[in-house]
Short mmCIF file of C-alpha atoms and ligand atoms in Angstrom, two decimals:
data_model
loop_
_atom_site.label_atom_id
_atom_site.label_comp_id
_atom_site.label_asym_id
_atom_site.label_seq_id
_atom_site.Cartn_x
_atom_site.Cartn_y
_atom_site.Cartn_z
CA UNK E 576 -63.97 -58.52 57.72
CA UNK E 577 -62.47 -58.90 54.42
CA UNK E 578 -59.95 -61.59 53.28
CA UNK E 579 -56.36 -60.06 54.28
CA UNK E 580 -53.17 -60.20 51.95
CA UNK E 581 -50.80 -63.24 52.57
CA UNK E 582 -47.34 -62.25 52.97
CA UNK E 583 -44.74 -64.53 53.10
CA UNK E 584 -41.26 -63.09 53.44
CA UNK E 585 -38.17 -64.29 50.94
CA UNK E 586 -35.17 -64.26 53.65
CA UNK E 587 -31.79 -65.22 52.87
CA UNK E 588 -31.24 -65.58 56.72
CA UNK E 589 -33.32 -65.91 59.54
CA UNK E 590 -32.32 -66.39 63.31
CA UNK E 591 -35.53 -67.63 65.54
CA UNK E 592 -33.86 -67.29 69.84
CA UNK E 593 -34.95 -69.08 72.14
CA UNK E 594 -37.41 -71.67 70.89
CA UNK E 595 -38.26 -74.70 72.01
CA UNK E 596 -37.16 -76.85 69.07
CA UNK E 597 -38.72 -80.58 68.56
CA UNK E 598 -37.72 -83.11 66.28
CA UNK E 599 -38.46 -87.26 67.42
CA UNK E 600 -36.40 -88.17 64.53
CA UNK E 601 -33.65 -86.09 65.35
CA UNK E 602 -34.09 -86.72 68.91
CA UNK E 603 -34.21 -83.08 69.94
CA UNK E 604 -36.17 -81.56 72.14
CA UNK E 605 -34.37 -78.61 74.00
CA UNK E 606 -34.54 -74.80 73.67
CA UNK E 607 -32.03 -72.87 71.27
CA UNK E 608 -31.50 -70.87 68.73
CA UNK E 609 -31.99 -71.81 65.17
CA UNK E 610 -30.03 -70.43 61.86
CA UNK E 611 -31.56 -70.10 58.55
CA UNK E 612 -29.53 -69.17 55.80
CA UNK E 613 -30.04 -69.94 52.12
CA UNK E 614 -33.07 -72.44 52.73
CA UNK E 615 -31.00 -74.64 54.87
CA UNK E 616 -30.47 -75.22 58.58
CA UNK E 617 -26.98 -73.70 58.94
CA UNK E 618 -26.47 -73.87 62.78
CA UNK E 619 -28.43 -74.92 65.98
CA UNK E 620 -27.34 -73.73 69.30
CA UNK E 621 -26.37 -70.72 71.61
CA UNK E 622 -26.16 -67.13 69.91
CA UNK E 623 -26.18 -69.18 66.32
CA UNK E 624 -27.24 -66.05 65.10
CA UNK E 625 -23.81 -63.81 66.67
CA UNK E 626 -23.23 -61.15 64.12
CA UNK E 627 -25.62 -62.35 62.64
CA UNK E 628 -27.50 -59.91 59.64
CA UNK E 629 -30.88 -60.68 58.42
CA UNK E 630 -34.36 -61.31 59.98
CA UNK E 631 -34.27 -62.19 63.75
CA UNK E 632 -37.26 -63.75 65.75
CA UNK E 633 -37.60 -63.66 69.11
CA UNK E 634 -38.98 -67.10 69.76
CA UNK E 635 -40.00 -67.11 72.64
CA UNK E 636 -43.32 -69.22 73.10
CA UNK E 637 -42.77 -70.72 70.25
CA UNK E 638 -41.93 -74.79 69.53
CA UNK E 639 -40.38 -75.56 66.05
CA UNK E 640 -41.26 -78.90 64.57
CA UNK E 641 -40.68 -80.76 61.57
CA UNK E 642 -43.12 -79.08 58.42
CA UNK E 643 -46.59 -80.32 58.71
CA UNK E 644 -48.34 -82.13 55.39
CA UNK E 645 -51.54 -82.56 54.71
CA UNK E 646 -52.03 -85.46 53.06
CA UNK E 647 -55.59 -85.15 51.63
CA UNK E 648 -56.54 -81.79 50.50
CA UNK E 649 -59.19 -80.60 47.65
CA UNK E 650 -58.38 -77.61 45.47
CA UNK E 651 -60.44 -76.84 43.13
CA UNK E 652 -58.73 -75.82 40.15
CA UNK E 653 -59.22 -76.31 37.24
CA UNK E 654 -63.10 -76.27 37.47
CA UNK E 655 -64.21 -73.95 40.63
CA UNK E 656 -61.57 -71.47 41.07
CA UNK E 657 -64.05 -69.32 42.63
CA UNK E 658 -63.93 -71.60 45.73
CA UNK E 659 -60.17 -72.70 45.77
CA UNK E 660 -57.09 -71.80 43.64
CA UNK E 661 -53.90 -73.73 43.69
CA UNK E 662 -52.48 -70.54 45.29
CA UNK E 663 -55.19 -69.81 48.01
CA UNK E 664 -54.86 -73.35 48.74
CA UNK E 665 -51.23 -73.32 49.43
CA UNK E 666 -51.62 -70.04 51.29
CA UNK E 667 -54.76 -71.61 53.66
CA UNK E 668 -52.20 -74.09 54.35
CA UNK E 669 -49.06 -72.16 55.09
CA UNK E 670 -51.61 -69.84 57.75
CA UNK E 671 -52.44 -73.05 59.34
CA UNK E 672 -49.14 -74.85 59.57
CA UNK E 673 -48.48 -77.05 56.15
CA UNK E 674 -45.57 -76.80 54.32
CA UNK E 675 -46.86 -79.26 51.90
CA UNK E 676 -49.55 -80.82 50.98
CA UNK E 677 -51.32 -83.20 48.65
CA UNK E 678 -54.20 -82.77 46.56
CA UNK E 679 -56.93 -84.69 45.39
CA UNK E 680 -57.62 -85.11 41.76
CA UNK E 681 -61.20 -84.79 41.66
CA UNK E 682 -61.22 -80.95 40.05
CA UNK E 683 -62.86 -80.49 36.64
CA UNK E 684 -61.51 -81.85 34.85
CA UNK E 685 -59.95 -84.20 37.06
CA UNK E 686 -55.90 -84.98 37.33
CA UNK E 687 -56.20 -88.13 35.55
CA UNK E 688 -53.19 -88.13 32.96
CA UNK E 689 -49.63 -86.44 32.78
CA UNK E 690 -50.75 -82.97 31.41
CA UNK E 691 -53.03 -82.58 34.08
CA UNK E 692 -50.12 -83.96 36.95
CA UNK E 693 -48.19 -81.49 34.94
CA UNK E 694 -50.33 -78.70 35.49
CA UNK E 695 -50.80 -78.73 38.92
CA UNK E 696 -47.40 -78.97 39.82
CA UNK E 697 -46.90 -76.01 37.27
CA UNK E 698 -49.05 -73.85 38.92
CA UNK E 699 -47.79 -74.67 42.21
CA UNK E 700 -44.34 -73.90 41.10
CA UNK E 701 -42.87 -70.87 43.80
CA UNK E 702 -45.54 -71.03 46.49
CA UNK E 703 -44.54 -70.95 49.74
CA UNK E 704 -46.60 -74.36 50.93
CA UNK E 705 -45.79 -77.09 48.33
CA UNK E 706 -48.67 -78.65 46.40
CA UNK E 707 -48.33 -82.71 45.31
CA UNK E 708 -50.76 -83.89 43.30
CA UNK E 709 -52.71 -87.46 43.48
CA UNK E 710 -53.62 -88.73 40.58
CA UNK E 711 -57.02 -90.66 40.22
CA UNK E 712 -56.98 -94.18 39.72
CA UNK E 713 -59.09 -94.24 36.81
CA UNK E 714 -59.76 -91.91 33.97
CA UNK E 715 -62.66 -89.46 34.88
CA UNK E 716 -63.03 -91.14 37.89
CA UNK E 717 -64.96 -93.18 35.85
CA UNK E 718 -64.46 -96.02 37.75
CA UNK E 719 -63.80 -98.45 34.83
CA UNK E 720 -60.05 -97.56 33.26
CA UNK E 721 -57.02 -97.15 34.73
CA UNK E 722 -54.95 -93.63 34.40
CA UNK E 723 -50.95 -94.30 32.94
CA UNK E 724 -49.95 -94.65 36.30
CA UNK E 725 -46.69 -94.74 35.27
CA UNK E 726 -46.67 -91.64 33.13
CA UNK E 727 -48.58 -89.51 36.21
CA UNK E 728 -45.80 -91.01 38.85
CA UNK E 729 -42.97 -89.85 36.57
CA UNK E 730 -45.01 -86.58 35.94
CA UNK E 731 -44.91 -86.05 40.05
CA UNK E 732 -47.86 -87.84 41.49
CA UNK E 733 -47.19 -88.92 44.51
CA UNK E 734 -50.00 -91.34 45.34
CA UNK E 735 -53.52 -92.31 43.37
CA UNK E 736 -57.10 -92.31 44.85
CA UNK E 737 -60.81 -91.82 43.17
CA UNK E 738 -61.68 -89.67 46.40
CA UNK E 739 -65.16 -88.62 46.12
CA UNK E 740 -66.00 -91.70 44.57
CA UNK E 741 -64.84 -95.00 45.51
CA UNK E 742 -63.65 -97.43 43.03
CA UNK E 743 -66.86 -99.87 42.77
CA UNK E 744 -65.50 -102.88 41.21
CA UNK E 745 -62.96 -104.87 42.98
CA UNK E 746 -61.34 -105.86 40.25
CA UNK E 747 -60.58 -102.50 39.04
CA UNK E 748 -59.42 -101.90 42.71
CA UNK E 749 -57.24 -105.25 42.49
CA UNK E 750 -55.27 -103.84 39.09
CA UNK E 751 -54.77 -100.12 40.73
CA UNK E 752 -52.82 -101.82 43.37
CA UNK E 753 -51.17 -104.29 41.84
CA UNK E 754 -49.85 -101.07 38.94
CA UNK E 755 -49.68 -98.69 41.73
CA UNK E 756 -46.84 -100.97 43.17
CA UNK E 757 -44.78 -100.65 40.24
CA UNK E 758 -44.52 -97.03 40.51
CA UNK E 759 -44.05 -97.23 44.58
CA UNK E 760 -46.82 -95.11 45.32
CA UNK E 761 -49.79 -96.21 47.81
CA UNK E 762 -53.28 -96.20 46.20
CA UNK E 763 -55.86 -94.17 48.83
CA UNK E 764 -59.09 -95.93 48.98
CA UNK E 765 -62.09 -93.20 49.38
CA UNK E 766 -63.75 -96.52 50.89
CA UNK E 767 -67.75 -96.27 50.54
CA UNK E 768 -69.92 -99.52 49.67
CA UNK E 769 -72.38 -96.55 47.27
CA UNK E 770 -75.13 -99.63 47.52
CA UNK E 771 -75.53 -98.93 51.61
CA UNK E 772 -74.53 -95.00 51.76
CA UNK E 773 -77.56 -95.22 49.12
CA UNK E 774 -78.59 -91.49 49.43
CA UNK E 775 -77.73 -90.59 52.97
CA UNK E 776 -77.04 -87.65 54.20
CA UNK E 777 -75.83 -88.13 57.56
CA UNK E 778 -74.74 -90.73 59.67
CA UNK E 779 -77.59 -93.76 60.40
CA UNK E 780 -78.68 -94.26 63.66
CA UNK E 781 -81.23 -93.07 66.41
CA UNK E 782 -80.40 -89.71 65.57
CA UNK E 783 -80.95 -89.96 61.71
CA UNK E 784 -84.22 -91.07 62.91
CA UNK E 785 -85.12 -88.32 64.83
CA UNK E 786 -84.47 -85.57 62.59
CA UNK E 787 -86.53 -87.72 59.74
CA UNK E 788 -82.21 -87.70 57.79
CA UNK E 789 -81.66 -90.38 55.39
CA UNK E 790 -78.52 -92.43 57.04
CA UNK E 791 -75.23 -93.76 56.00
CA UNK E 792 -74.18 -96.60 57.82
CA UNK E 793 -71.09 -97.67 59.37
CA UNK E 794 -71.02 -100.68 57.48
CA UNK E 795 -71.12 -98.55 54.18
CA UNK E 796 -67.44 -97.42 54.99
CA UNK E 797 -66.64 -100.99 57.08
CA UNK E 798 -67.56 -103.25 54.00
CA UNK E 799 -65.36 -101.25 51.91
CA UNK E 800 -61.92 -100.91 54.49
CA UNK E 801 -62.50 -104.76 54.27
CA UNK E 802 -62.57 -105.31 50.46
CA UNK E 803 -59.64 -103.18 50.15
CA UNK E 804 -57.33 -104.32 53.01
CA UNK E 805 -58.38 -107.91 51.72
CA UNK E 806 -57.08 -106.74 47.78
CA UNK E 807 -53.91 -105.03 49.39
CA UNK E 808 -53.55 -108.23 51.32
CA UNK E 809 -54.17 -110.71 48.16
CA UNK E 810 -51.93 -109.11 45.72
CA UNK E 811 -48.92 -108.26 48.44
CA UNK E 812 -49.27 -104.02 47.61
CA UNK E 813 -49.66 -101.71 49.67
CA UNK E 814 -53.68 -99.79 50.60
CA UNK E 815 -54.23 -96.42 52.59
CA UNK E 816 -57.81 -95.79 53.97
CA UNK E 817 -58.89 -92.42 53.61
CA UNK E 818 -61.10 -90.12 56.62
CA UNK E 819 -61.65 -93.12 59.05
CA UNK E 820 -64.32 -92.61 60.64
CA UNK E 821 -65.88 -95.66 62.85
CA UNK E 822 -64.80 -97.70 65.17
CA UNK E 823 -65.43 -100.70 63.16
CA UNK E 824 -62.38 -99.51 60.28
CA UNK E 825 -60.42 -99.14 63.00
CA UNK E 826 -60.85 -102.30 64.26
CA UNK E 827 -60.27 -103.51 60.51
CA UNK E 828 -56.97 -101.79 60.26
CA UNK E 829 -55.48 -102.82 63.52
CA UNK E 830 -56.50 -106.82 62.66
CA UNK E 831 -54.44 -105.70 59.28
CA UNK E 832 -51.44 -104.39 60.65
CA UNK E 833 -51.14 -106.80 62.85
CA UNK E 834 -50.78 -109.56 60.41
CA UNK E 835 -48.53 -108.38 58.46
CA UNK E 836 -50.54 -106.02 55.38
CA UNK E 837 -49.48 -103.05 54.39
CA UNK E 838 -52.18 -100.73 55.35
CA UNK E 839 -52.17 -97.06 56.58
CA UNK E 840 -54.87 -94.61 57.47
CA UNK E 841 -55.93 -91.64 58.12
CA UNK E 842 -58.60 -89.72 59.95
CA UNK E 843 -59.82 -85.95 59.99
CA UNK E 844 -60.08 -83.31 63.18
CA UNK E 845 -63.89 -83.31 62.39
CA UNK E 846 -63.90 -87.26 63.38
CA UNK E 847 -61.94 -86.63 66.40
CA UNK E 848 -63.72 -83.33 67.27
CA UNK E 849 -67.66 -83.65 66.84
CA UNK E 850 -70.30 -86.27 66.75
CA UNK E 851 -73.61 -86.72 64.54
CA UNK E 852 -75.00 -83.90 67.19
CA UNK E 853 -73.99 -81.56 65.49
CA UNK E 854 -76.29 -82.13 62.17
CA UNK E 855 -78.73 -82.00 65.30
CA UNK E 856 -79.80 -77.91 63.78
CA UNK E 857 -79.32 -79.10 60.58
CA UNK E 858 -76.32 -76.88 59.69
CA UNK E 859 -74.99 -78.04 56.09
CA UNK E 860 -71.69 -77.27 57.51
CA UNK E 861 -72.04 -80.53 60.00
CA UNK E 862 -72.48 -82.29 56.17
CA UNK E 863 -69.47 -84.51 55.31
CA UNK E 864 -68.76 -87.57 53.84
CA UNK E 865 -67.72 -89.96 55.79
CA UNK E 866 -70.45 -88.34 57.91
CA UNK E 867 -69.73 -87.08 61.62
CA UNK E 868 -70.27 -90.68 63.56
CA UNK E 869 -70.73 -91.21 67.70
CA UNK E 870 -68.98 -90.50 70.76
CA UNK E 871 -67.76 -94.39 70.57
CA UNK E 872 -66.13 -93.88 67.07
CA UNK E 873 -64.40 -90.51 68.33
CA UNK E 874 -63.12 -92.48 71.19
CA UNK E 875 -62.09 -95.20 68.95
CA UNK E 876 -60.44 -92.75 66.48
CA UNK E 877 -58.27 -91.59 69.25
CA UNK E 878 -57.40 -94.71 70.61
CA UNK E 879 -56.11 -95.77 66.86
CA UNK E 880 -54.30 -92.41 66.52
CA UNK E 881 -52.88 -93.29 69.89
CA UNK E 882 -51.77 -97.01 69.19
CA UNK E 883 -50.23 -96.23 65.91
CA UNK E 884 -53.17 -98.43 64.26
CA UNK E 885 -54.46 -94.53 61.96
CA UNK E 886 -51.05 -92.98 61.11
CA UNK E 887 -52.08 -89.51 60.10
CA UNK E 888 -54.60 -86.63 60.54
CA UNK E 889 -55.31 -84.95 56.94
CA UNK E 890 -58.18 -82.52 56.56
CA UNK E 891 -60.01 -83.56 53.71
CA UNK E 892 -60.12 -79.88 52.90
CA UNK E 893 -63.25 -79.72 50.96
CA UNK E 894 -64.20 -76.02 49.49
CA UNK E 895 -67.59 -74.89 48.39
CA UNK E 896 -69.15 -71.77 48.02
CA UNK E 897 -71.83 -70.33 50.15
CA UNK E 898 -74.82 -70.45 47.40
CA UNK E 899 -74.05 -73.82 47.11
CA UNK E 900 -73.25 -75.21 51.25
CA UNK E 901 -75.83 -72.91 52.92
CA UNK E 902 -78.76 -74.31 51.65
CA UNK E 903 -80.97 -77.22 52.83
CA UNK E 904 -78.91 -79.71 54.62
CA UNK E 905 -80.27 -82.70 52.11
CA UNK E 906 -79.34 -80.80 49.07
CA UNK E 907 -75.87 -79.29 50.64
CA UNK E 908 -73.05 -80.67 49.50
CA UNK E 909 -70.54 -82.88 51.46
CA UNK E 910 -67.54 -81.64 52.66
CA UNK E 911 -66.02 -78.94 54.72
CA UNK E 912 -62.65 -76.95 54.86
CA UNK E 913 -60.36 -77.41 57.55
CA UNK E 914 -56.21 -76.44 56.58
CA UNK E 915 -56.61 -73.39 59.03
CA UNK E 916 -58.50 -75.23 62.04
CA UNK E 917 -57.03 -78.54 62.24
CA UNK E 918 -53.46 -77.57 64.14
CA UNK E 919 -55.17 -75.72 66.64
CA UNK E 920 -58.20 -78.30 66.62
CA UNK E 921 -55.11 -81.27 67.23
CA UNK E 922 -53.44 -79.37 70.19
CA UNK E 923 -56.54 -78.09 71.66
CA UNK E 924 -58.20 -81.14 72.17
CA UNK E 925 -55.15 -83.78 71.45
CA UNK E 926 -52.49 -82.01 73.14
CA UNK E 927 -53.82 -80.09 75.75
CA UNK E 928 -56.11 -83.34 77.06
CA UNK E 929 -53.36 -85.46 76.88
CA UNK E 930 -54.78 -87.76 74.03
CA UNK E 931 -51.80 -87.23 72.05
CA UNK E 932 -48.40 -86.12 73.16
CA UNK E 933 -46.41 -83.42 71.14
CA UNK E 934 -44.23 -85.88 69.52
CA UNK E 935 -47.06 -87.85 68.35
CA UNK E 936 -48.55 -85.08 66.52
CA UNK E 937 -45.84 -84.24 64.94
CA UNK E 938 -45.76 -88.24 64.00
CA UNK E 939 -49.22 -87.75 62.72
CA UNK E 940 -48.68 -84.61 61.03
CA UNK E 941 -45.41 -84.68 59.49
CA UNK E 942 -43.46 -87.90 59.54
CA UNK E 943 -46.27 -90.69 58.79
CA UNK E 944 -47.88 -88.79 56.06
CA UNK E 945 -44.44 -88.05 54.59
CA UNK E 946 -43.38 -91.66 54.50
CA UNK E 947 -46.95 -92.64 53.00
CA UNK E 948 -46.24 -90.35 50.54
CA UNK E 949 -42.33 -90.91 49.71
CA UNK E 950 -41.99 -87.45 50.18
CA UNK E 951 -38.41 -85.93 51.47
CA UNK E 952 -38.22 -85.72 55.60
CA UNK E 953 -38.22 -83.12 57.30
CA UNK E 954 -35.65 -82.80 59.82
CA UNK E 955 -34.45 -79.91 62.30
CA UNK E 956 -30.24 -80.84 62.27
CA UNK E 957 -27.75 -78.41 60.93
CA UNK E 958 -27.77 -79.10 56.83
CA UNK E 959 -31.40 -79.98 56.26
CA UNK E 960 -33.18 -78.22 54.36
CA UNK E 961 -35.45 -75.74 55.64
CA UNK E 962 -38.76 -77.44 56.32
CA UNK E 963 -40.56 -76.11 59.78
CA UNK E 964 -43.27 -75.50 61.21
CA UNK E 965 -43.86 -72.76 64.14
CA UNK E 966 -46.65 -73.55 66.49
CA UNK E 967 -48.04 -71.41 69.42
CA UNK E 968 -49.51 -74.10 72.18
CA UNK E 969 -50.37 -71.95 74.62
CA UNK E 970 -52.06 -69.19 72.19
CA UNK E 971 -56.12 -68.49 72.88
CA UNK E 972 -57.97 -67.79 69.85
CA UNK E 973 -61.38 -67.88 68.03
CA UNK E 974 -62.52 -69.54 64.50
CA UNK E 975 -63.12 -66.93 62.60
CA UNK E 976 -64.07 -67.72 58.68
CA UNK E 977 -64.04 -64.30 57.96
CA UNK E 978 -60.14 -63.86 58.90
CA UNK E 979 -59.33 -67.19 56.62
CA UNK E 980 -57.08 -67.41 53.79
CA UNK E 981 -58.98 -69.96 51.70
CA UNK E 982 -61.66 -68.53 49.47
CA UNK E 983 -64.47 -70.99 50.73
CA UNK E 984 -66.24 -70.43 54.27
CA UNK E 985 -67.81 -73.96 55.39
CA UNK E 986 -66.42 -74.58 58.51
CA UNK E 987 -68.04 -76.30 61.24
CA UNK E 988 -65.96 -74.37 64.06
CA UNK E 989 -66.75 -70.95 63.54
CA UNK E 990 -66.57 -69.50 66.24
CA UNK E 991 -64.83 -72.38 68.16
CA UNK E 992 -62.41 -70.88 71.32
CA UNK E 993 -59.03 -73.18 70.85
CA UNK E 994 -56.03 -73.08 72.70
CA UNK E 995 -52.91 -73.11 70.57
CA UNK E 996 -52.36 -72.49 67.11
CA UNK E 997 -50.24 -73.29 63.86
CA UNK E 998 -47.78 -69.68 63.81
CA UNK E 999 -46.22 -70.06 60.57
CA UNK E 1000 -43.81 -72.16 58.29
CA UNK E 1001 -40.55 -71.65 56.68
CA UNK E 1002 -39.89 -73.80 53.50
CA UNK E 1003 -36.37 -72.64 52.11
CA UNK E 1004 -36.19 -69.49 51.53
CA UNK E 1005 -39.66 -68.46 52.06
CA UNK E 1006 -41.33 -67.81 55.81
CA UNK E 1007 -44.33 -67.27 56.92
CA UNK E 1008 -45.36 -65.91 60.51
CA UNK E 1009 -49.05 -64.93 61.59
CA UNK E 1010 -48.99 -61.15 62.55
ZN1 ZN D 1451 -63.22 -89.19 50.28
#
């Protein structure tokens, strides 16, 4: 099946009937009808749509929450616009529930200076999901000097991270936090002690073994959540752990929080969803880094979604093109995509098992990440702006990679039967809704 169009509407006015609408910060949570007009939220209530002239939806099914952000996505322009444009990017994320999201700066070349802030938020310009760049921490990703973190905050970068490499040298992690302060945005620590992953491919334990897989061990990512709470900690700035993925960070970050640093985290549906069985038929597409840990780290990962101790889900949307992912899994890239799977991933196995309520995903998914980020809430009152997202819970549906709006195809859940689904967005003006 080829790649369909994406068509977002332009509507002056839209009236959605009969919705259930949800909003923890606004504490709503009733059915009613909801009034767009001119990219604002212009009435909530019975009939708010009475003589009303524009495009109705019956809602019916429906829940309207609070726009969804992913906070960690890669696109992969400039560089590899064969496997991600700024514009597919945006459009994988509208189709799976994001009205905005940020993205990593490790394209080619990478967002490391105001031009390249400039560019990305330039090409973004108009699309329906909106696309926030992070700048890296140092120039290249080099590891050694630090980006004008002042110049890429003013330029609209909204945090700074090295993701896909981790910043080696403490010191050089010390100074991004301390300079990252100054601008008020956090510093995202892809944390990875490079010495221990040394070459691994999956993660280390009895089954790395087994299937003769070079491991990465927990402690590789543990070590490194340490050093960097222990910096944030130090210097009095503020640290956010990328893709947790062992019980052990967790651990690390709830010790943190609870004495007082100023740490957040994040994990990834993959974490939550699958264990190091699935690299068991050595599918590339089970390849990540972080790698896919045990059931005790899932369990864990839940638990600190669930206690408030990991304060967002991201994807870690990672492109790459089939010549490249389907080939041996040692010589496969890391990484996999996941801004049209992880909404129904989060409901079908958050949600509809009880591990998470409603409310908390939409914690997860829109309000933690956007106060990470200093980005604007998202609210559903009468003069917000419009910022929504439309989920179906109860909708059936199967992974398909073939249907998806991204350009890349290296998903681990093809084919995966979930139960509920991200329906569309509305961001001003512009609305999305999956035929
Ligand atoms: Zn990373």
């Amino acid at each position: 099946m080829p790649r369909p169009d994406f068509k977002p509407v332009r509507a002056e006015a839209v009236c959605i009937t009969g919705a259930r609408l949800l909003d923890p910060a606004s504490k709503l949570d009733a059915a009613a009808d909801l009034l767009v007009a001119d990219g604002r939220i212009a009435k909530i209530g019975s009939a708010a749509g009475g003589g009303f002239e524009g495009l109705r939806i019956d809602g019916a099914g429906l829940i309207v929450v609070p726009g969804f952000v992913d906070m960690h996505a890669h696109l992969r322009e400039p560089g590899r616009e064969d496997e991600e444009t700024i514009r597919s990017g945006a459009e994988a994320a509208a189709a799976g529930g994001f009205t905005e999201i940020a993205c990593m700066p490790n394209t080619n070349p990478p967002v490391d200076d105001r031009p390249s802030v400039e560019f990305v938020r330039r090409r973004a310009a108009g699309l329906v999901t909106d696309v926030h760049p992070i700048a890296a921490i140092t120039k290249g990703q080099r590891g050694d000097e630090l980006v004008e973190m002042a110049d890429c905050a003013e330029a609209g970068a909204v945090a700074f991270s090295d993701d896909g490499r981790p910043v080696e040298k403490a010191s050089v992690m010390r100074r991004a936090v301390e300079y990252a302060g100054m601008t008020g945005r956090p510093v995202i620590s892809h944390s990875e002690d490079l010495s221990l992953s040394d070459g691994g491919v999956m993660h280390e334990g009895a089954r790395s073994t087994r299937l003769g897989l070079r491991g990465i061990p927990s402690i590789s990512e543990e070590i490194a959540v340490d050093r960097d709470i222990r910096i944030a900690e130090y210097v009095g700035g503020r640290i956010h752990i990328a893709h947790v993925s062992t019980a052990g960070s967790v651990r690390l970050i709830r010790e943190a929080k609870a004495r007082g640093v100023t740490v957040t985290a994040e994990t990834c549906p993959h974490y939550l969803t699958l264990t190091d069985e699935a690299v068991q038929g050595y599918d590339p597409n089970a390849k990540m880094n972080p790698p896919l840990r045990t059931a005790e780290d899932r369990a864990a990962l839940w638990e600190g979604l669930k206690d408030g101790t990991i304060d967002a889900v991201s994807t870690d949307h990672a492109p790459h093109s089939s010549e490249e992912k389907n080939v041996e899994f040692d010589a496969a890239p890391f990484g996999v995509i996941g801004l049209e799977t992880a909404v129904g991933l989060l409901l079908t196995h958050g949600v509809h098992k009880r591990k998470l309520t409603l409310r908390e995903l939409v914690l997860v998914l829109s309000v933690l990440p956007r106060r990470i980020l200093g980005l604007s809430e998202a609210r559903i009152r009468e003069g917000a702006g419009a910022n929504l997202t439309f989920l179906r819970p109860d909708a059936a549906w199967t992974v398909d990679r073939d249907g998806f709006f991204s350009k890349s195809k290296n998903t681990p859940f093809h084919g995966w039967a979930l139960k509920g689904a991200a329906a569309g967005v509305l961001r001003g003006d512009q609305f999305y809704l999956a035929p």
